[in-house]
Amino acid sequence: MKILVVGGAGYIGSICAELLLDQGHEIAVFDNLSEGHRHAIDPRARFIEGDLQDRQAIDSALAVARPEAVMHFAASALVSESMRDPSKYFRNNISNGLNLLDAMEAAHVERIVFSSTCAIFGPPERLPIDETAPTRPINPYGESKLAFEKILRWYDEIHGLKFVSLRYFNAAGASANFGEDHRVETHLIPNALKVALGQKPHVEIFGTDYETPDGTCIRDYIHIVDLARAHILALDAARSELYNLGTGGGASVREVIAACRKITGKKIDTVEKPRRPGDPPRLIASSEKIKNELGWRPQFQSLDAIIESAWKWHQKFPHGYGD
Ligand code: UDP
């Protein structure tokens, strides 16, 4: 298939593009490089630099790439930043996304795979979180993604746009070539590995008084390659659907840091800090629906395997993409 990967220079988009190319698909990447990196774009892909604010740029990208489907990864995705700057989240994740949908409609591109998030749920009533759980986001990031899912439903009903929305839990790990390099790193695993590399003195633990066994937040870490595979399956989905995507396991912040110590063999110092605003205490996915309906099977079930792949990548590219 011909696929336009919007946000394909970012962490998740770059690895999805790589897997799609490995399977013989023809890929164009559309990215404004605000968060993404030129060197994260697989050389086999065509690169179109552009911004989703710019409707004309999207129109011309669609005219050049002539895709049968779009994968939409381009978004602002930090809970903490969204609590300081909600406008950025509503603009980037809703208004700019609407430009993409309208351009797709005009160009008769009728299929989209959308990067959504477990942040649409807020603190769950029961675990694991399946697709019937109420959506009550507690931060503007989750709210913006939930709003876009609703928009997708209406575009399907009114314009016949086929969509699959994948609600990622915590994406982590790397492929051999591409990994996680944010200009300002806020995520737990890369931050812990930077301490192991000697690039940071310690990793901060945000909140030690949650109602969890060790007092720190629990998340469901999913390997980036398993996540990418789900996108490829989503391309063939028979109908519009929403799927949660995790491994069903939970690890606390302290457990993640302990696993990083074990895998790297390094002492990773920690400093305990107050809670980070907007963080729910526990998020664990049920992925039964995507397993049953699309046949998704995660290959990396253990946190250790996820951290090992990230550690390999960080050792190979200690300064990330270097830009
Ligand atoms: N966290 C932490 N120290 C860090 C980064 C994150 O204690 O340096 C915590 C954060 O508060 C959350 C969990 O680790 O409870 C996962 O955070 P991350 O930013 O990796 O992903 P999120 O769950 O926000 O998408």
Tab-separated table of C-alpha atoms and ligand atoms in Angstrom:
chain	number	residue	atom	x	y	z
A	1	MET	CA	0.000	0.000	0.000
A	2	LYS	CA	0.950	3.644	-0.339
A	3	ILE	CA	0.842	5.191	3.123
A	4	LEU	CA	1.415	8.728	4.355
A	5	VAL	CA	2.930	8.609	7.834
A	6	VAL	CA	2.157	11.945	9.454
A	7	GLY	CA	4.605	12.509	12.280
A	8	GLY	CA	6.865	9.794	10.861
A	9	ALA	CA	10.044	11.459	12.170
A	10	GLY	CA	8.953	10.991	15.782
A	11	TYR	CA	9.546	8.065	18.119
A	12	ILE	CA	6.526	5.895	17.338
A	13	GLY	CA	6.015	7.080	13.746
A	14	SER	CA	9.616	6.359	12.741
A	15	ILE	CA	9.427	2.753	13.909
A	16	CYS	CA	6.023	2.204	12.276
A	17	ALA	CA	7.425	3.577	9.018
A	18	GLU	CA	10.417	1.222	9.309
A	19	LEU	CA	8.188	-1.839	9.778
A	20	LEU	CA	5.883	-0.803	6.942
A	21	LEU	CA	8.896	-0.402	4.641
A	22	ASP	CA	10.215	-3.812	5.733
A	23	GLN	CA	6.902	-5.262	4.586
A	24	GLY	CA	7.192	-3.635	1.171
A	25	HIS	CA	4.790	-0.728	1.570
A	26	GLU	CA	5.529	2.604	-0.113
A	27	ILE	CA	5.945	5.267	2.541
A	28	ALA	CA	5.945	9.046	2.552
A	29	VAL	CA	6.670	10.818	5.838
A	30	PHE	CA	5.083	14.209	6.569
A	31	ASP	CA	6.632	15.946	9.572
A	32	ASN	CA	7.486	19.479	10.682
A	33	LEU	CA	10.528	18.230	12.648
A	34	SER	CA	9.407	20.164	15.721
A	35	GLU	CA	9.654	17.032	17.856
A	36	GLY	CA	10.891	14.603	15.219
A	37	HIS	CA	14.365	14.208	13.756
A	38	ARG	CA	15.557	14.089	10.154
A	39	HIS	CA	17.755	11.084	11.008
A	40	ALA	CA	14.765	9.216	12.412
A	41	ILE	CA	13.290	9.062	8.905
A	42	ASP	CA	14.043	5.772	7.252
A	43	PRO	CA	16.091	6.526	4.101
A	44	ARG	CA	13.748	4.286	2.085
A	45	ALA	CA	10.849	6.719	2.746
A	46	ARG	CA	10.079	9.883	0.809
A	47	PHE	CA	10.241	12.868	3.181
A	48	ILE	CA	7.858	15.805	2.859
A	49	GLU	CA	8.591	18.546	5.382
A	50	GLY	CA	5.424	20.338	6.387
A	51	ASP	CA	3.142	21.399	9.195
A	52	LEU	CA	-0.433	20.351	9.899
A	53	GLN	CA	-1.270	24.006	10.541
A	54	ASP	CA	-0.769	24.540	6.828
A	55	ARG	CA	-3.690	23.053	4.905
A	56	GLN	CA	-2.002	23.695	1.545
A	57	ALA	CA	1.073	21.780	2.633
A	58	ILE	CA	-1.123	18.797	3.520
A	59	ASP	CA	-3.009	19.045	0.218
A	60	SER	CA	0.216	18.991	-1.729
A	61	ALA	CA	1.658	16.131	0.356
A	62	LEU	CA	-1.451	14.076	-0.414
A	63	ALA	CA	-1.177	14.993	-4.096
A	64	VAL	CA	2.465	13.896	-4.207
A	65	ALA	CA	2.180	10.752	-2.082
A	66	ARG	CA	-1.282	9.672	-3.350
A	67	PRO	CA	-1.740	7.445	-0.269
A	68	GLU	CA	-4.418	4.815	0.190
A	69	ALA	CA	-4.170	5.345	3.956
A	70	VAL	CA	-2.789	7.804	6.484
A	71	MET	CA	-1.206	7.037	9.831
A	72	HIS	CA	-1.465	10.045	12.101
A	73	PHE	CA	1.184	10.291	14.835
A	74	ALA	CA	1.785	14.048	14.784
A	75	ALA	CA	0.705	15.431	18.136
A	76	SER	CA	1.809	16.955	21.378
A	77	ALA	CA	1.944	14.110	23.858
A	78	LEU	CA	3.103	15.164	27.319
A	79	VAL	CA	0.669	15.084	30.217
A	80	SER	CA	2.683	17.540	32.303
A	81	GLU	CA	3.089	20.081	29.504
A	82	SER	CA	-0.629	19.879	28.752
A	83	MET	CA	-1.346	20.900	32.356
A	84	ARG	CA	0.671	24.095	31.785
A	85	ASP	CA	-0.250	24.875	28.196
A	86	PRO	CA	-3.664	23.415	27.290
A	87	SER	CA	-3.991	25.660	24.249
A	88	LYS	CA	-1.024	23.973	22.567
A	89	TYR	CA	-2.731	20.609	23.034
A	90	PHE	CA	-6.142	21.646	21.739
A	91	ARG	CA	-4.570	23.427	18.755
A	92	ASN	CA	-2.067	20.769	17.727
A	93	ASN	CA	-4.114	17.717	18.513
A	94	ILE	CA	-7.572	18.901	17.458
A	95	SER	CA	-7.413	21.894	15.061
A	96	ASN	CA	-4.340	20.709	13.175
A	97	GLY	CA	-5.706	17.177	13.059
A	98	LEU	CA	-8.916	18.538	11.534
A	99	ASN	CA	-6.867	20.076	8.730
A	100	LEU	CA	-5.551	16.607	7.998
A	101	LEU	CA	-9.020	15.023	7.979
A	102	ASP	CA	-10.427	17.739	5.727
A	103	ALA	CA	-7.523	17.425	3.313
A	104	MET	CA	-8.005	13.645	3.278
A	105	GLU	CA	-11.677	14.071	2.534
A	106	ALA	CA	-10.912	16.448	-0.344
A	107	ALA	CA	-8.329	14.019	-1.733
A	108	HIS	CA	-10.622	10.988	-1.257
A	109	VAL	CA	-8.283	9.219	1.154
A	110	GLU	CA	-10.662	7.115	3.189
A	111	ARG	CA	-8.590	5.287	5.782
A	112	ILE	CA	-6.707	6.514	8.845
A	113	VAL	CA	-4.936	4.893	11.781
A	114	PHE	CA	-4.879	7.309	14.698
A	115	SER	CA	-2.501	7.464	17.679
A	116	SER	CA	-4.683	7.766	20.732
A	117	THR	CA	-3.805	7.254	24.364
A	118	CYS	CA	-4.849	5.654	27.633
A	119	ALA	CA	-4.940	9.234	28.986
A	120	ILE	CA	-8.476	9.449	27.543
A	121	PHE	CA	-9.662	7.307	30.483
A	122	GLY	CA	-8.458	9.076	33.601
A	123	PRO	CA	-8.326	7.092	36.851
A	124	PRO	CA	-10.077	3.786	36.137
A	125	GLU	CA	-12.846	2.215	38.208
A	126	ARG	CA	-11.452	-1.255	37.521
A	127	LEU	CA	-8.379	-2.820	35.986
A	128	PRO	CA	-7.460	-3.817	33.368
A	129	ILE	CA	-8.994	-0.997	31.332
A	130	ASP	CA	-11.009	-2.268	28.405
A	131	GLU	CA	-12.811	-0.327	25.688
A	132	THR	CA	-16.056	-0.128	27.692
A	133	ALA	CA	-14.410	1.882	30.499
A	134	PRO	CA	-15.733	5.431	30.943
A	135	THR	CA	-13.646	8.157	29.346
A	136	ARG	CA	-12.960	10.862	31.915
A	137	PRO	CA	-9.573	12.408	31.142
A	138	ILE	CA	-7.845	14.331	33.933
A	139	ASN	CA	-5.497	16.321	31.696
A	140	PRO	CA	-5.839	18.352	28.474
A	141	TYR	CA	-3.671	15.848	26.600
A	142	GLY	CA	-6.189	13.050	27.182
A	143	GLU	CA	-9.090	15.427	26.534
A	144	SER	CA	-7.653	16.471	23.165
A	145	LYS	CA	-7.219	12.876	22.010
A	146	LEU	CA	-10.703	11.931	23.188
A	147	ALA	CA	-12.164	14.878	21.268
A	148	PHE	CA	-10.362	13.730	18.135
A	149	GLU	CA	-11.714	10.191	18.499
A	150	LYS	CA	-15.228	11.693	18.595
A	151	ILE	CA	-14.458	13.741	15.496
A	152	LEU	CA	-13.303	10.577	13.718
A	153	ARG	CA	-16.592	8.889	14.523
A	154	TRP	CA	-18.546	11.750	12.933
A	155	TYR	CA	-16.287	11.836	9.870
A	156	ASP	CA	-16.943	8.131	9.460
A	157	GLU	CA	-20.696	8.594	9.805
A	158	ILE	CA	-20.899	11.631	7.522
A	159	HIS	CA	-17.992	11.197	5.085
A	160	GLY	CA	-17.364	7.434	5.254
A	161	LEU	CA	-13.828	7.813	6.681
A	162	LYS	CA	-12.635	4.435	7.994
A	163	PHE	CA	-10.567	4.834	11.131
A	164	VAL	CA	-8.831	2.723	13.705
A	165	SER	CA	-7.902	4.503	16.908
A	166	LEU	CA	-5.203	2.833	18.994
A	167	ARG	CA	-5.084	3.887	22.626
A	168	TYR	CA	-1.474	3.371	23.561
A	169	PHE	CA	-0.506	2.692	27.106
A	170	ASN	CA	3.220	3.380	27.737
A	171	ALA	CA	5.230	2.928	24.547
A	172	ALA	CA	8.842	2.026	25.301
A	173	GLY	CA	11.858	0.242	23.830
A	174	ALA	CA	13.489	0.524	20.422
A	175	SER	CA	14.129	-1.260	17.155
A	176	ALA	CA	17.739	-1.835	16.090
A	177	ASN	CA	17.801	1.431	14.148
A	178	PHE	CA	15.282	3.783	15.745
A	179	GLY	CA	14.532	4.705	19.324
A	180	GLU	CA	13.326	7.303	21.774
A	181	ASP	CA	15.018	10.704	21.588
A	182	HIS	CA	12.977	13.650	22.775
A	183	ARG	CA	14.617	17.075	22.851
A	184	VAL	CA	13.362	17.493	26.381
A	185	GLU	CA	13.124	14.008	27.843
A	186	THR	CA	10.296	13.549	30.330
A	187	HIS	CA	9.725	9.793	30.052
A	188	LEU	CA	10.765	7.423	32.763
A	189	ILE	CA	12.734	4.728	30.911
A	190	PRO	CA	14.942	7.033	28.780
A	191	ASN	CA	15.536	9.227	31.824
A	192	ALA	CA	16.674	6.246	33.887
A	193	LEU	CA	18.910	5.056	31.028
A	194	LYS	CA	20.472	8.519	30.727
A	195	VAL	CA	21.550	8.161	34.346
A	196	ALA	CA	23.048	4.759	33.471
A	197	LEU	CA	24.931	6.418	30.578
A	198	GLY	CA	26.313	9.017	32.984
A	199	GLN	CA	24.455	11.848	31.260
A	200	LYS	CA	22.280	12.711	34.250
A	201	PRO	CA	23.088	12.509	37.960
A	202	HIS	CA	19.816	10.907	39.046
A	203	VAL	CA	16.293	10.052	37.996
A	204	GLU	CA	13.425	11.755	39.760
A	205	ILE	CA	10.510	9.748	41.148
A	206	PHE	CA	7.348	11.810	40.834
A	207	GLY	CA	5.135	10.879	43.777
A	208	THR	CA	5.776	8.208	46.408
A	209	ASP	CA	2.429	8.476	48.200
A	210	TYR	CA	0.076	6.935	45.641
A	211	GLU	CA	-2.224	4.128	46.760
A	212	THR	CA	-0.087	1.476	45.120
A	213	PRO	CA	2.023	-1.232	46.806
A	214	ASP	CA	5.251	0.829	46.704
A	215	GLY	CA	3.613	4.262	46.560
A	216	THR	CA	4.686	5.024	42.981
A	217	CYS	CA	2.585	5.089	39.795
A	218	ILE	CA	1.925	1.911	37.867
A	219	ARG	CA	1.962	1.854	34.085
A	220	ASP	CA	1.603	-0.781	31.368
A	221	TYR	CA	4.765	-0.612	29.237
A	222	ILE	CA	4.384	-1.920	25.694
A	223	HIS	CA	7.241	-2.592	23.295
A	224	ILE	CA	7.347	-0.133	20.444
A	225	VAL	CA	7.712	-2.901	17.848
A	226	ASP	CA	4.564	-4.642	19.134
A	227	LEU	CA	2.815	-1.288	18.985
A	228	ALA	CA	3.972	-0.761	15.403
A	229	ARG	CA	2.707	-4.210	14.417
A	230	ALA	CA	-0.746	-3.285	15.683
A	231	HIS	CA	-0.776	-0.338	13.255
A	232	ILE	CA	-0.040	-2.626	10.356
A	233	LEU	CA	-2.903	-4.930	11.350
A	234	ALA	CA	-5.150	-1.870	11.712
A	235	LEU	CA	-4.635	-1.037	8.042
A	236	ASP	CA	-6.688	-4.100	7.139
A	237	ALA	CA	-9.459	-3.618	9.715
A	238	ALA	CA	-12.860	-4.232	8.157
A	239	ARG	CA	-14.563	-1.397	10.028
A	240	SER	CA	-13.884	1.665	12.162
A	241	GLU	CA	-12.867	0.673	15.682
A	242	LEU	CA	-11.212	1.792	18.886
A	243	TYR	CA	-8.656	-0.503	20.527
A	244	ASN	CA	-6.678	-0.357	23.769
A	245	LEU	CA	-3.086	-1.402	23.376
A	246	GLY	CA	-0.863	-2.568	26.198
A	247	THR	CA	0.506	-5.853	27.476
A	248	GLY	CA	-1.797	-6.204	30.483
A	249	GLY	CA	1.103	-6.078	32.940
A	250	GLY	CA	1.823	-3.238	35.320
A	251	ALA	CA	5.132	-1.938	36.628
A	252	SER	CA	5.647	0.792	39.202
A	253	VAL	CA	8.161	3.603	38.798
A	254	ARG	CA	10.418	1.922	41.370
A	255	GLU	CA	10.126	-1.438	39.580
A	256	VAL	CA	11.067	0.153	36.262
A	257	ILE	CA	14.130	1.775	37.804
A	258	ALA	CA	15.116	-1.522	39.464
A	259	ALA	CA	14.827	-3.293	36.086
A	260	CYS	CA	16.983	-0.579	34.482
A	261	ARG	CA	19.642	-1.138	37.187
A	262	LYS	CA	19.577	-4.897	36.581
A	263	ILE	CA	19.850	-4.632	32.796
A	264	THR	CA	22.467	-1.896	32.637
A	265	GLY	CA	24.467	-3.105	35.631
A	266	LYS	CA	24.722	0.545	36.705
A	267	LYS	CA	23.797	2.208	39.946
A	268	ILE	CA	20.947	4.545	39.080
A	269	ASP	CA	20.467	7.172	41.762
A	270	THR	CA	16.978	8.465	42.482
A	271	VAL	CA	15.535	11.591	44.063
A	272	GLU	CA	11.987	11.551	45.401
A	273	LYS	CA	9.804	14.436	44.245
A	274	PRO	CA	6.167	15.429	44.684
A	275	ARG	CA	3.475	14.041	42.389
A	276	ARG	CA	3.434	15.265	38.791
A	277	PRO	CA	0.093	16.997	38.084
A	278	GLY	CA	-2.253	15.038	35.835
A	279	ASP	CA	-0.792	11.567	36.529
A	280	PRO	CA	-3.334	8.817	37.307
A	281	PRO	CA	-1.986	6.281	39.838
A	282	ARG	CA	-2.517	3.086	37.814
A	283	LEU	CA	-3.087	2.415	34.135
A	284	ILE	CA	-3.165	-1.153	32.868
A	285	ALA	CA	-4.679	-2.181	29.541
A	286	SER	CA	-6.888	-4.977	28.466
A	287	SER	CA	-5.939	-5.693	24.850
A	288	GLU	CA	-8.352	-8.590	24.405
A	289	LYS	CA	-10.394	-6.763	21.784
A	290	ILE	CA	-7.511	-6.160	19.367
A	291	LYS	CA	-6.244	-9.700	19.982
A	292	ASN	CA	-9.650	-11.172	19.166
A	293	GLU	CA	-10.606	-8.907	16.279
A	294	LEU	CA	-7.294	-8.182	14.532
A	295	GLY	CA	-5.218	-11.128	15.749
A	296	TRP	CA	-2.613	-8.912	17.459
A	297	ARG	CA	-0.093	-10.855	19.562
A	298	PRO	CA	2.587	-8.967	21.486
A	299	GLN	CA	5.993	-10.618	21.120
A	300	PHE	CA	7.772	-8.754	23.918
A	301	GLN	CA	5.767	-9.449	27.058
A	302	SER	CA	8.412	-8.654	29.652
A	303	LEU	CA	9.521	-5.292	30.918
A	304	ASP	CA	13.118	-6.577	30.815
A	305	ALA	CA	12.913	-7.248	27.072
A	306	ILE	CA	11.567	-3.749	26.510
A	307	ILE	CA	14.292	-2.100	28.583
A	308	GLU	CA	17.001	-4.277	26.991
A	309	SER	CA	16.049	-3.037	23.520
A	310	ALA	CA	16.020	0.577	24.730
A	311	TRP	CA	19.401	0.126	26.446
A	312	LYS	CA	20.960	-1.341	23.268
A	313	TRP	CA	19.721	1.638	21.266
A	314	HIS	CA	20.879	4.212	23.832
A	315	GLN	CA	24.328	2.615	23.960
A	316	LYS	CA	24.572	2.622	20.172
A	317	PHE	CA	23.297	6.219	19.913
A	318	PRO	CA	24.210	7.833	23.261
A	319	HIS	CA	23.362	11.266	21.897
A	320	GLY	CA	20.231	10.105	20.120
A	321	TYR	CA	19.837	11.512	16.626
A	322	GLY	CA	22.305	14.284	17.445
A	323	ASP	CA	20.160	17.277	16.487
B	1	UDP	N1	8.076	9.432	36.030
B	1	UDP	C1	8.988	9.599	37.039
B	1	UDP	N2	10.199	10.174	36.724
B	1	UDP	C2	10.525	10.583	35.467
B	1	UDP	C3	9.571	10.396	34.441
B	1	UDP	C4	8.344	9.832	34.765
B	1	UDP	O1	8.746	9.250	38.193
B	1	UDP	O2	11.633	11.105	35.238
B	1	UDP	C5	6.791	8.772	36.343
B	1	UDP	C6	5.564	9.573	35.920
B	1	UDP	O3	5.164	10.433	36.954
B	1	UDP	C7	4.563	8.445	35.629
B	1	UDP	C8	5.435	7.297	35.124
B	1	UDP	O4	6.746	7.584	35.579
B	1	UDP	O5	3.957	8.027	36.840
B	1	UDP	C9	5.452	7.188	33.617
B	1	UDP	O6	5.705	8.489	33.102
B	1	UDP	P1	6.111	8.754	31.594
B	1	UDP	O7	6.356	10.218	31.468
B	1	UDP	O8	7.217	7.825	31.193
B	1	UDP	O9	4.827	8.318	30.775
B	1	UDP	P2	3.278	8.764	30.904
B	1	UDP	O10	2.634	7.721	31.767
B	1	UDP	O11	3.221	10.144	31.474
B	1	UDP	O12	2.809	8.702	29.483
